PDB file of C-alpha atoms and ligand atoms in Angstrom:
ATOM      1  CA  MET A 253     -33.201 -78.831 -16.079  1.00 98.00           C
ATOM      2  CA  LYS A 254     -29.494 -79.751 -14.852  1.00 98.00           C
ATOM      3  CA  VAL A 255     -27.298 -77.214 -14.995  1.00 98.00           C
ATOM      4  CA  THR A 256     -23.465 -77.674 -14.597  1.00 98.00           C
ATOM      5  CA  ASP A 257     -20.202 -75.989 -15.022  1.00 98.00           C
ATOM      6  CA  SER A 258     -18.349 -79.543 -14.957  1.00 98.00           C
ATOM      7  CA  ILE A 259     -17.260 -80.620 -18.870  1.00 98.00           C
ATOM      8  CA  GLN A 260     -17.231 -84.369 -17.120  1.00 98.00           C
ATOM      9  CA  SER A 261     -21.483 -84.148 -15.869  1.00 98.00           C
ATOM     10  CA  ILE A 262     -22.558 -82.192 -18.873  1.00 98.00           C
ATOM     11  CA  ARG A 263     -20.890 -85.040 -21.171  1.00 97.00           C
ATOM     12  CA  THR A 264     -22.633 -87.310 -19.071  1.00 97.00           C
ATOM     13  CA  TYR A 265     -25.602 -86.499 -19.576  1.00 98.00           C
ATOM     14  CA  ARG A 266     -26.248 -85.640 -22.951  1.00 97.00           C
ATOM     15  CA  TRP A 267     -24.637 -89.666 -23.493  1.00 98.00           C
ATOM     16  CA  ALA A 268     -27.241 -90.978 -20.893  1.00 98.00           C
ATOM     17  CA  LYS A 269     -29.571 -92.022 -23.900  1.00 97.00           C
ATOM     18  CA  PRO A 270     -27.225 -92.525 -26.795  1.00 97.00           C
ATOM     19  CA  GLY A 271     -30.289 -92.931 -29.108  1.00 97.00           C
ATOM     20  CA  GLU A 272     -31.523 -89.012 -28.413  1.00 98.00           C
ATOM     21  CA  THR A 273     -31.092 -85.905 -30.495  1.00 98.00           C
ATOM     22  CA  TRP A 274     -29.439 -82.807 -29.413  1.00 98.00           C
ATOM     23  CA  GLY A 275     -29.546 -79.293 -30.200  1.00 98.00           C
ATOM     24  CA  LEU A 276     -27.033 -77.211 -28.757  1.00 99.00           C
ATOM     25  CA  VAL A 277     -27.340 -73.082 -28.253  1.00 99.00           C
ATOM     26  CA  PRO A 278     -23.783 -71.476 -27.610  1.00 98.00           C
ATOM     27  CA  THR A 279     -24.457 -68.190 -25.829  1.00 98.00           C
ATOM     28  CA  MET A 280     -22.384 -65.460 -24.010  1.00 98.00           C
ATOM     29  CA  GLY A 281     -25.242 -65.132 -21.643  1.00 98.00           C
ATOM     30  CA  TYR A 282     -27.233 -62.195 -20.734  1.00 97.00           C
ATOM     31  CA  LEU A 283     -30.085 -63.817 -22.978  1.00 98.00           C
ATOM     32  CA  HIS A 284     -32.914 -61.623 -25.233  1.00 98.00           C
ATOM     33  CA  ASP A 285     -35.074 -62.796 -27.625  1.00 98.00           C
ATOM     34  CA  GLY A 286     -32.717 -63.296 -30.383  1.00 98.00           C
ATOM     35  CA  HIS A 287     -31.312 -66.085 -28.130  1.00 98.00           C
ATOM     36  CA  LEU A 288     -34.510 -67.784 -27.618  1.00 98.00           C
ATOM     37  CA  SER A 289     -35.535 -67.543 -30.609  1.00 98.00           C
ATOM     38  CA  LEU A 290     -32.605 -69.958 -31.188  1.00 99.00           C
ATOM     39  CA  VAL A 291     -33.543 -72.329 -28.146  1.00 99.00           C
ATOM     40  CA  ARG A 292     -37.478 -72.546 -29.353  1.00 98.00           C
ATOM     41  CA  ARG A 293     -36.086 -73.717 -32.718  1.00 98.00           C
ATOM     42  CA  ALA A 294     -33.696 -76.486 -31.580  1.00 98.00           C
ATOM     43  CA  ARG A 295     -36.697 -77.172 -29.061  1.00 98.00           C
ATOM     44  CA  GLN A 296     -38.788 -78.154 -32.430  1.00 98.00           C
ATOM     45  CA  GLU A 297     -35.982 -80.058 -33.935  1.00 98.00           C
ATOM     46  CA  ASN A 298     -34.313 -82.552 -31.484  1.00 98.00           C
ATOM     47  CA  ASP A 299     -35.182 -84.243 -28.499  1.00 98.00           C
ATOM     48  CA  ARG A 300     -33.692 -82.805 -26.103  1.00 98.00           C
ATOM     49  CA  VAL A 301     -31.855 -78.817 -26.085  1.00 98.00           C
ATOM     50  CA  GLY A 302     -28.625 -77.711 -24.562  1.00 98.00           C
ATOM     51  CA  VAL A 303     -27.575 -74.197 -23.679  1.00 98.00           C
ATOM     52  CA  SER A 304     -24.206 -73.183 -22.682  1.00 98.00           C
ATOM     53  CA  ILE A 305     -23.452 -69.679 -20.982  1.00 98.00           C
ATOM     54  CA  PHE A 306     -19.703 -68.799 -20.861  1.00 98.00           C
ATOM     55  CA  VAL A 307     -18.046 -64.904 -22.001  1.00 98.00           C
ATOM     56  CA  ASN A 308     -15.061 -66.504 -23.965  1.00 98.00           C
ATOM     57  CA  PRO A 309     -11.831 -64.433 -22.822  1.00 97.00           C
ATOM     58  CA  LEU A 310     -10.257 -65.625 -25.967  1.00 97.00           C
ATOM     59  CA  GLN A 311     -12.369 -63.211 -28.480  1.00 97.00           C
ATOM     60  CA  PHE A 312     -12.295 -60.067 -26.373  1.00 96.00           C
ATOM     61  CA  ASN A 313      -9.634 -58.576 -27.803  1.00 89.00           C
ATOM     62  CA  GLU A 314      -9.842 -55.623 -25.133  1.00 91.00           C
ATOM     63  CA  ALA A 315      -9.971 -56.273 -21.533  1.00 93.00           C
ATOM     64  CA  ALA A 316     -12.232 -53.216 -20.689  1.00 92.00           C
ATOM     65  CA  ASP A 317     -14.572 -54.754 -23.136  1.00 92.00           C
ATOM     66  CA  LEU A 318     -14.677 -58.256 -21.361  1.00 95.00           C
ATOM     67  CA  ASP A 319     -15.683 -55.909 -18.165  1.00 94.00           C
ATOM     68  CA  ARG A 320     -18.020 -54.475 -19.864  1.00 92.00           C
ATOM     69  CA  TYR A 321     -19.389 -57.491 -21.587  1.00 95.00           C
ATOM     70  CA  PRO A 322     -23.035 -57.740 -18.804  1.00 95.00           C
ATOM     71  CA  ARG A 323     -24.132 -60.683 -17.394  1.00 97.00           C
ATOM     72  CA  ASP A 324     -26.718 -62.286 -15.235  1.00 98.00           C
ATOM     73  CA  MET A 325     -27.120 -65.909 -14.662  1.00 98.00           C
ATOM     74  CA  VAL A 326     -29.956 -65.825 -11.865  1.00 98.00           C
ATOM     75  CA  ARG A 327     -32.330 -63.964 -14.570  1.00 98.00           C
ATOM     76  CA  ASP A 328     -30.551 -66.324 -17.786  1.00 98.00           C
ATOM     77  CA  LEU A 329     -31.507 -69.948 -15.854  1.00 98.00           C
ATOM     78  CA  SER A 330     -34.804 -68.990 -15.414  1.00 98.00           C
ATOM     79  CA  LEU A 331     -35.507 -67.598 -18.951  1.00 98.00           C
ATOM     80  CA  LEU A 332     -34.015 -71.186 -19.762  1.00 98.00           C
ATOM     81  CA  GLU A 333     -36.111 -72.990 -17.470  1.00 98.00           C
ATOM     82  CA  ALA A 334     -39.307 -71.053 -18.676  1.00 98.00           C
ATOM     83  CA  GLU A 335     -38.295 -72.390 -22.420  1.00 98.00           C
ATOM     84  CA  GLY A 336     -38.124 -75.906 -21.535  1.00 98.00           C
ATOM     85  CA  VAL A 337     -34.295 -76.537 -21.716  1.00 98.00           C
ATOM     86  CA  ASP A 338     -32.876 -79.522 -21.099  1.00 98.00           C
ATOM     87  CA  ALA A 339     -29.633 -78.678 -19.527  1.00 98.00           C
ATOM     88  CA  VAL A 340     -27.071 -76.002 -19.289  1.00 98.00           C
ATOM     89  CA  TRP A 341     -23.264 -75.722 -19.205  1.00 98.00           C
ATOM     90  CA  THR A 342     -22.082 -72.606 -17.464  1.00 98.00           C
ATOM     91  CA  PRO A 343     -17.943 -73.739 -17.807  1.00 98.00           C
ATOM     92  CA  THR A 344     -15.480 -71.518 -15.724  1.00 98.00           C
ATOM     93  CA  PRO A 345     -12.643 -69.841 -17.970  1.00 97.00           C
ATOM     94  CA  GLU A 346      -9.847 -71.863 -15.807  1.00 97.00           C
ATOM     95  CA  MET A 347     -11.504 -74.839 -16.752  1.00 97.00           C
ATOM     96  CA  MET A 348     -11.771 -73.895 -20.903  1.00 98.00           C
ATOM     97  CA  TYR A 349      -8.531 -72.738 -20.858  1.00 98.00           C
ATOM     98  CA  PRO A 350      -6.056 -74.534 -17.750  1.00 98.00           C
ATOM     99  CA  ALA A 351      -2.652 -73.806 -17.564  1.00 98.00           C
ATOM    100  CA  GLY A 352      -0.718 -74.757 -20.232  1.00 98.00           C
ATOM    101  CA  PHE A 353      -3.446 -74.626 -23.439  1.00 98.00           C
ATOM    102  CA  GLN A 354      -1.770 -73.885 -26.179  1.00 98.00           C
ATOM    103  CA  THR A 355      -3.875 -75.333 -29.444  1.00 98.00           C
ATOM    104  CA  TYR A 356      -6.006 -73.083 -30.960  1.00 98.00           C
ATOM    105  CA  VAL A 357      -8.438 -73.236 -34.432  1.00 98.00           C
ATOM    106  CA  ASP A 358      -7.130 -70.444 -37.541  1.00 98.00           C
ATOM    107  CA  VAL A 359      -9.718 -70.341 -40.007  1.00 98.00           C
ATOM    108  CA  GLU A 360      -7.806 -68.402 -42.627  1.00 97.00           C
ATOM    109  CA  GLN A 361      -9.490 -66.484 -45.590  1.00 96.00           C
ATOM    110  CA  VAL A 362     -13.300 -65.664 -44.371  1.00 97.00           C
ATOM    111  CA  THR A 363     -11.971 -64.009 -41.160  1.00 98.00           C
ATOM    112  CA  GLN A 364      -9.675 -62.183 -42.882  1.00 96.00           C
ATOM    113  CA  GLY A 365     -12.352 -58.955 -43.616  1.00 95.00           C
ATOM    114  CA  LEU A 366     -15.366 -57.527 -41.653  1.00 97.00           C
ATOM    115  CA  GLU A 367     -15.180 -58.506 -37.578  1.00 97.00           C
ATOM    116  CA  GLY A 368     -11.624 -60.468 -38.208  1.00 96.00           C
ATOM    117  CA  ALA A 369     -10.053 -57.055 -39.335  1.00 96.00           C
ATOM    118  CA  ALA A 370     -11.638 -55.009 -37.177  1.00 94.00           C
ATOM    119  CA  ARG A 371     -11.129 -57.482 -34.041  1.00 94.00           C
ATOM    120  CA  PRO A 372      -7.372 -59.040 -34.606  1.00 95.00           C
ATOM    121  CA  GLY A 373      -7.593 -62.603 -32.859  1.00 96.00           C
ATOM    122  CA  HIS A 374     -11.462 -62.388 -32.355  1.00 97.00           C
ATOM    123  CA  PHE A 375     -12.314 -65.198 -34.647  1.00 98.00           C
ATOM    124  CA  ARG A 376      -9.677 -67.491 -33.448  1.00 98.00           C
ATOM    125  CA  GLY A 377     -10.868 -66.814 -29.869  1.00 98.00           C
ATOM    126  CA  VAL A 378     -14.555 -67.758 -31.751  1.00 98.00           C
ATOM    127  CA  ALA A 379     -13.200 -70.912 -33.449  1.00 98.00           C
ATOM    128  CA  THR A 380     -11.781 -72.478 -30.994  1.00 98.00           C
ATOM    129  CA  VAL A 381     -14.125 -71.675 -27.846  1.00 98.00           C
ATOM    130  CA  VAL A 382     -16.545 -73.279 -30.663  1.00 98.00           C
ATOM    131  CA  ALA A 383     -14.774 -75.956 -31.359  1.00 98.00           C
ATOM    132  CA  LYS A 384     -14.350 -76.831 -27.637  1.00 98.00           C
ATOM    133  CA  LEU A 385     -18.358 -76.611 -27.067  1.00 98.00           C
ATOM    134  CA  PHE A 386     -18.843 -79.043 -29.744  1.00 98.00           C
ATOM    135  CA  ASN A 387     -15.966 -81.630 -28.504  1.00 98.00           C
ATOM    136  CA  VAL A 388     -17.931 -81.859 -24.776  1.00 98.00           C
ATOM    137  CA  PHE A 389     -21.555 -82.046 -25.937  1.00 97.00           C
ATOM    138  CA  GLN A 390     -21.543 -83.537 -28.913  1.00 98.00           C
ATOM    139  CA  PRO A 391     -24.287 -82.154 -30.011  1.00 98.00           C
ATOM    140  CA  THR A 392     -26.507 -83.581 -33.109  1.00 98.00           C
ATOM    141  CA  ARG A 393     -27.367 -80.002 -34.389  1.00 99.00           C
ATOM    142  CA  ALA A 394     -25.800 -76.355 -33.011  1.00 99.00           C
ATOM    143  CA  TYR A 395     -28.247 -73.226 -33.147  1.00 99.00           C
ATOM    144  CA  PHE A 396     -25.697 -69.675 -34.433  1.00 99.00           C
ATOM    145  CA  GLY A 397     -27.720 -66.073 -35.927  1.00 98.00           C
ATOM    146  CA  GLN A 398     -27.653 -64.701 -38.873  1.00 98.00           C
ATOM    147  CA  LYS A 399     -26.862 -61.683 -36.513  1.00 98.00           C
ATOM    148  CA  ASP A 400     -23.533 -62.636 -36.830  1.00 98.00           C
ATOM    149  CA  ALA A 401     -23.315 -63.265 -40.358  1.00 98.00           C
ATOM    150  CA  GLN A 402     -19.233 -63.568 -40.467  1.00 98.00           C
ATOM    151  CA  GLN A 403     -18.695 -65.808 -37.291  1.00 98.00           C
ATOM    152  CA  VAL A 404     -21.688 -68.008 -39.339  1.00 98.00           C
ATOM    153  CA  ALA A 405     -19.571 -68.422 -42.398  1.00 97.00           C
ATOM    154  CA  VAL A 406     -16.610 -69.318 -39.799  1.00 98.00           C
ATOM    155  CA  ILE A 407     -18.157 -71.977 -37.973  1.00 98.00           C
ATOM    156  CA  ARG A 408     -19.690 -73.331 -41.036  1.00 98.00           C
ATOM    157  CA  ARG A 409     -16.330 -73.417 -43.028  1.00 97.00           C
ATOM    158  CA  MET A 410     -14.461 -75.223 -39.972  1.00 98.00           C
ATOM    159  CA  VAL A 411     -17.092 -77.677 -39.601  1.00 98.00           C
ATOM    160  CA  LYS A 412     -16.294 -78.652 -42.979  1.00 98.00           C
ATOM    161  CA  ASP A 413     -12.548 -78.247 -42.939  1.00 98.00           C
ATOM    162  CA  LEU A 414     -12.562 -80.319 -39.546  1.00 98.00           C
ATOM    163  CA  THR A 415     -14.907 -82.673 -40.493  1.00 98.00           C
ATOM    164  CA  MET A 416     -17.092 -81.649 -37.306  1.00 98.00           C
ATOM    165  CA  PRO A 417     -20.166 -84.362 -37.167  1.00 98.00           C
ATOM    166  CA  LEU A 418     -22.806 -82.198 -36.662  1.00 98.00           C
ATOM    167  CA  ASP A 419     -25.412 -79.532 -38.628  1.00 98.00           C
ATOM    168  CA  ILE A 420     -24.903 -76.284 -38.781  1.00 98.00           C
ATOM    169  CA  VAL A 421     -28.474 -74.090 -38.085  1.00 99.00           C
ATOM    170  CA  VAL A 422     -28.532 -70.669 -38.692  1.00 98.00           C
ATOM    171  CA  GLY A 423     -31.569 -68.753 -37.386  1.00 98.00           C
ATOM    172  CA  PRO A 424     -32.723 -65.272 -38.737  1.00 98.00           C
ATOM    173  CA  ILE A 425     -31.566 -61.581 -36.705  1.00 98.00           C
ATOM    174  CA  VAL A 426     -34.889 -60.644 -34.130  1.00 98.00           C
ATOM    175  CA  ARG A 427     -34.953 -57.224 -34.123  1.00 98.00           C
ATOM    176  CA  GLU A 428     -36.564 -54.517 -32.260  1.00 98.00           C
ATOM    177  CA  ARG A 429     -39.976 -52.633 -33.054  1.00 98.00           C
ATOM    178  CA  ASP A 430     -37.985 -50.333 -34.638  1.00 98.00           C
ATOM    179  CA  GLY A 431     -35.743 -52.774 -35.968  1.00 98.00           C
ATOM    180  CA  LEU A 432     -32.278 -52.304 -33.667  1.00 98.00           C
ATOM    181  CA  ALA A 433     -30.502 -55.655 -33.860  1.00 98.00           C
ATOM    182  CA  LEU A 434     -31.317 -57.565 -30.485  1.00 98.00           C
ATOM    183  CA  SER A 435     -27.837 -57.440 -28.520  1.00 97.00           C
ATOM    184  CA  SER A 436     -26.732 -57.826 -24.904  1.00 92.00           C
ATOM    185  CA  ARG A 437     -24.655 -55.030 -25.623  1.00 93.00           C
ATOM    186  CA  ASN A 438     -27.436 -52.592 -25.912  1.00 97.00           C
ATOM    187  CA  VAL A 439     -28.198 -52.452 -22.541  1.00 96.00           C
ATOM    188  CA  ASN A 440     -25.117 -49.985 -22.347  1.00 95.00           C
ATOM    189  CA  LEU A 441     -26.466 -47.864 -24.830  1.00 98.00           C
ATOM    190  CA  SER A 442     -27.696 -44.680 -23.269  1.00 98.00           C
ATOM    191  CA  PRO A 443     -31.208 -43.697 -23.950  1.00 98.00           C
ATOM    192  CA  ALA A 444     -29.736 -40.959 -26.764  1.00 98.00           C
ATOM    193  CA  ALA A 445     -27.303 -43.734 -28.169  1.00 98.00           C
ATOM    194  CA  ARG A 446     -30.384 -46.224 -27.600  1.00 98.00           C
ATOM    195  CA  GLN A 447     -32.603 -43.832 -30.371  1.00 98.00           C
ATOM    196  CA  GLN A 448     -29.852 -43.670 -32.670  1.00 98.00           C
ATOM    197  CA  ALA A 449     -28.800 -46.608 -32.529  1.00 98.00           C
ATOM    198  CA  THR A 450     -31.745 -47.417 -35.551  1.00 98.00           C
ATOM    199  CA  CYS A 451     -29.134 -46.118 -37.907  1.00 98.00           C
ATOM    200  CA  LEU A 452     -27.747 -49.315 -38.567  1.00 98.00           C
ATOM    201  CA  TYR A 453     -30.717 -50.987 -39.604  1.00 98.00           C
ATOM    202  CA  LYS A 454     -31.916 -47.705 -41.883  1.00 98.00           C
ATOM    203  CA  ALA A 455     -28.762 -48.081 -43.812  1.00 98.00           C
ATOM    204  CA  LEU A 456     -29.332 -51.328 -44.322  1.00 98.00           C
ATOM    205  CA  SER A 457     -32.713 -51.013 -45.114  1.00 98.00           C
ATOM    206  CA  MET A 458     -31.652 -48.191 -47.554  1.00 98.00           C
ATOM    207  CA  ALA A 459     -28.755 -49.748 -49.323  1.00 98.00           C
ATOM    208  CA  ASP A 460     -30.997 -52.768 -49.786  1.00 98.00           C
ATOM    209  CA  MET A 461     -33.466 -51.122 -51.529  1.00 98.00           C
ATOM    210  CA  ALA A 462     -31.670 -49.422 -53.689  1.00 98.00           C
ATOM    211  CA  LEU A 463     -30.100 -52.801 -54.747  1.00 98.00           C
ATOM    212  CA  ASN A 464     -34.528 -53.916 -55.277  1.00 97.00           C
ATOM    213  CA  GLN A 465     -34.796 -51.006 -57.223  1.00 97.00           C
ATOM    214  CA  GLY A 466     -30.955 -52.176 -59.550  1.00 97.00           C
ATOM    215  CA  GLN A 467     -28.163 -49.857 -58.213  1.00 97.00           C
ATOM    216  CA  ARG A 468     -25.695 -52.980 -58.677  1.00 98.00           C
ATOM    217  CA  ASP A 469     -22.164 -50.731 -57.767  1.00 98.00           C
ATOM    218  CA  ALA A 470     -21.154 -51.684 -55.127  1.00 98.00           C
ATOM    219  CA  ASP A 471     -19.736 -48.639 -53.671  1.00 98.00           C
ATOM    220  CA  ALA A 472     -22.406 -46.205 -54.345  1.00 98.00           C
ATOM    221  CA  LEU A 473     -24.209 -48.968 -52.356  1.00 98.00           C
ATOM    222  CA  ARG A 474     -21.555 -48.225 -49.227  1.00 98.00           C
ATOM    223  CA  THR A 475     -22.052 -44.580 -50.373  1.00 98.00           C
ATOM    224  CA  ARG A 476     -24.920 -44.487 -49.465  1.00 98.00           C
ATOM    225  CA  MET A 477     -25.186 -46.483 -45.885  1.00 98.00           C
ATOM    226  CA  THR A 478     -22.037 -44.064 -44.959  1.00 98.00           C
ATOM    227  CA  ASP A 479     -24.489 -41.053 -45.919  1.00 98.00           C
ATOM    228  CA  ILE A 480     -26.647 -42.009 -43.726  1.00 98.00           C
ATOM    229  CA  ILE A 481     -25.087 -42.698 -40.536  1.00 98.00           C
ATOM    230  CA  SER A 482     -22.923 -39.509 -40.795  1.00 98.00           C
ATOM    231  CA  ASP A 483     -26.489 -37.788 -40.198  1.00 98.00           C
ATOM    232  CA  TYR A 484     -26.396 -39.385 -36.757  1.00 98.00           C
ATOM    233  CA  ASP A 485     -24.059 -37.186 -34.576  1.00 98.00           C
ATOM    234  CA  LEU A 486     -23.798 -39.517 -31.677  1.00 98.00           C
ATOM    235  CA  ALA A 487     -22.420 -42.716 -34.507  1.00 98.00           C
ATOM    236  CA  GLN A 488     -18.832 -43.240 -35.665  1.00 98.00           C
ATOM    237  CA  ILE A 489     -18.754 -45.948 -38.582  1.00 98.00           C
ATOM    238  CA  ASP A 490     -16.123 -49.059 -38.382  1.00 97.00           C
ATOM    239  CA  TYR A 491     -16.965 -50.723 -41.724  1.00 98.00           C
ATOM    240  CA  VAL A 492     -19.772 -50.603 -44.315  1.00 98.00           C
ATOM    241  CA  SER A 493     -19.113 -53.658 -46.521  1.00 98.00           C
ATOM    242  CA  VAL A 494     -20.531 -55.110 -49.601  1.00 98.00           C
ATOM    243  CA  ALA A 495     -19.378 -58.405 -49.645  1.00 98.00           C
ATOM    244  CA  HIS A 496     -20.127 -61.914 -51.369  1.00 96.00           C
ATOM    245  CA  PRO A 497     -22.344 -63.916 -48.669  1.00 94.00           C
ATOM    246  CA  ASP A 498     -20.241 -66.867 -48.300  1.00 92.00           C
ATOM    247  CA  SER A 499     -16.145 -66.019 -49.162  1.00 93.00           C
ATOM    248  CA  LEU A 500     -16.952 -62.855 -47.122  1.00 95.00           C
ATOM    249  CA  VAL A 501     -15.188 -60.935 -50.380  1.00 96.00           C
ATOM    250  CA  GLU A 502     -15.690 -57.443 -50.991  1.00 97.00           C
ATOM    251  CA  LEU A 503     -17.594 -57.188 -54.760  1.00 98.00           C
ATOM    252  CA  THR A 504     -17.281 -54.268 -56.260  1.00 98.00           C
ATOM    253  CA  HIS A 505     -20.306 -55.165 -58.270  1.00 98.00           C
ATOM    254  CA  VAL A 506     -23.657 -57.247 -57.541  1.00 98.00           C
ATOM    255  CA  GLU A 507     -24.409 -59.849 -59.411  1.00 94.00           C
ATOM    256  CA  ASN A 508     -27.123 -62.108 -57.015  1.00 92.00           C
ATOM    257  CA  ARG A 509     -26.184 -61.955 -53.365  1.00 96.00           C
ATOM    258  CA  ALA A 510     -24.523 -59.892 -51.516  1.00 98.00           C
ATOM    259  CA  LEU A 511     -24.177 -59.426 -47.580  1.00 98.00           C
ATOM    260  CA  LEU A 512     -24.689 -55.753 -46.266  1.00 98.00           C
ATOM    261  CA  SER A 513     -22.678 -55.309 -43.072  1.00 98.00           C
ATOM    262  CA  LEU A 514     -22.107 -52.603 -40.582  1.00 98.00           C
ATOM    263  CA  ALA A 515     -20.040 -52.046 -37.731  1.00 98.00           C
ATOM    264  CA  VAL A 516     -20.919 -48.857 -35.568  1.00 98.00           C
ATOM    265  CA  PHE A 517     -19.895 -47.307 -32.492  1.00 98.00           C
ATOM    266  CA  VAL A 518     -23.116 -45.729 -31.542  1.00 98.00           C
ATOM    267  CA  GLY A 519     -22.059 -43.341 -27.809  1.00 98.00           C
ATOM    268  CA  GLY A 520     -18.761 -45.530 -27.557  1.00 96.00           C
ATOM    269  CA  VAL A 521     -21.103 -49.226 -27.529  1.00 95.00           C
ATOM    270  CA  ARG A 522     -19.892 -51.207 -30.628  1.00 96.00           C
ATOM    271  CA  LEU A 523     -22.934 -52.367 -32.647  1.00 98.00           C
ATOM    272  CA  ILE A 524     -22.675 -54.760 -35.783  1.00 98.00           C
ATOM    273  CA  ASP A 525     -25.433 -55.548 -37.890  1.00 98.00           C
ATOM    274  CA  ASN A 526     -26.691 -56.930 -41.970  1.00 98.00           C
ATOM    275  CA  MET A 527     -28.545 -57.764 -44.099  1.00 98.00           C
ATOM    276  CA  ILE A 528     -28.738 -60.461 -47.276  1.00 98.00           C
ATOM    277  CA  PHE A 529     -29.794 -59.243 -50.345  1.00 97.00           C
ATOM    278  CA  GLU A 530     -30.670 -62.517 -52.825  1.00 94.00           C
ATOM    279  CA  GLY A 531     -31.274 -61.041 -56.404  1.00 85.00           C
TER     280      GLY A 531
HETATM  281  P1  AMP B 274     -23.720 -64.014 -28.032  1.00 88.55           P
HETATM  282  O1  AMP B 274     -24.368 -64.432 -27.149  1.00 88.55           O
HETATM  283  O2  AMP B 274     -23.632 -62.333 -28.891  1.00 88.55           O
HETATM  284  O3  AMP B 274     -22.557 -64.726 -28.492  1.00 88.55           O
HETATM  285  O4  AMP B 274     -24.783 -64.727 -29.268  1.00 88.55           O
HETATM  286  C1  AMP B 274     -25.109 -66.249 -28.656  1.00 88.55           C
HETATM  287  C2  AMP B 274     -26.126 -66.707 -30.294  1.00 88.55           C
HETATM  288  O5  AMP B 274     -27.083 -66.045 -31.145  1.00 88.55           O
HETATM  289  C3  AMP B 274     -25.099 -66.024 -31.270  1.00 88.55           C
HETATM  290  O6  AMP B 274     -25.168 -67.454 -32.438  1.00 88.55           O
HETATM  291  C4  AMP B 274     -25.288 -65.122 -32.014  1.00 88.55           C
HETATM  292  O7  AMP B 274     -25.527 -64.525 -33.663  1.00 88.55           O
HETATM  293  C5  AMP B 274     -27.019 -65.484 -31.655  1.00 88.55           C
HETATM  294  N1  AMP B 274     -28.123 -63.870 -31.652  1.00 88.55           N
HETATM  295  C6  AMP B 274     -27.180 -62.378 -30.909  1.00 88.55           C
HETATM  296  N2  AMP B 274     -28.267 -62.319 -31.101  1.00 88.55           N
HETATM  297  C7  AMP B 274     -29.354 -62.129 -32.471  1.00 88.55           C
HETATM  298  C8  AMP B 274     -30.403 -62.019 -33.047  1.00 88.55           C
HETATM  299  N3  AMP B 274     -30.752 -60.167 -32.253  1.00 88.55           N
HETATM  300  N4  AMP B 274     -31.056 -62.360 -33.461  1.00 88.55           N
HETATM  301  C9  AMP B 274     -30.657 -63.622 -33.696  1.00 88.55           C
HETATM  302  N5  AMP B 274     -29.930 -64.320 -33.180  1.00 88.55           N
HETATM  303  C10 AMP B 274     -28.801 -63.767 -32.332  1.00 88.55           C
END
């Protein structure tokens, strides 16, 4: 497995045999089965698989959150080696954003609500780093998780708008047995908060069930999710949303499809989760 932080080396390695297809899985490391599910999918669908590990300072709107982000490069590399990954690119912030850096990608509308509203500048950081990862790696396909539903919408929009020559592939959310979506941030949960962290999945499941039983009023669905979360004393809602899955505009009435999503602080750790309803 090729491991390098160098832009030049990774590009040379990627283009050694130009006929080969490459799948890229962009990550911030501290890998879990959610990441590895994307790696396995990329493995099946491409001749070669690359993974990037980069905790992108540009997408953190709070310095403390960036500092607290978990890291374990040794463990990550051994997991990727075991998955048969061909190349891992681990750039430094200085390589990605050298002195004088001043060019950013702003996706305008689909970034407005949800995570974009709660975390100003977050998607500017995401779109900019992902554009750079694509430019350096030049993959045939790039793999993202449905866990970050708005990120998927933002990247799809960017790829379309900037005519980027690659396919975006989205994998389903991988969960713990009790429903908690896997996340690198889960390690920051105290034992008590970990127990209560199932409230996100419970709220989404109940709203999904209500939709399946014919409830189409978006406010009633938001209230249902809010009520469930408020039963948990360590949980504090950041937002609860019923939105169109592509535009992410909040709905008043659900026709066929809806993205149910929420962000909740559980014992001070901010967790996000979502479910897509297809009527
Ligand atoms: P991150 O390292 O958190 O930036 O995540 C890297 C990629 O893994 C992103 O495309 C995420 O959406 C995806 N991912 C993170 N958690 C999960 C999960 N539980 N299930 C599926 N994909 C995930």
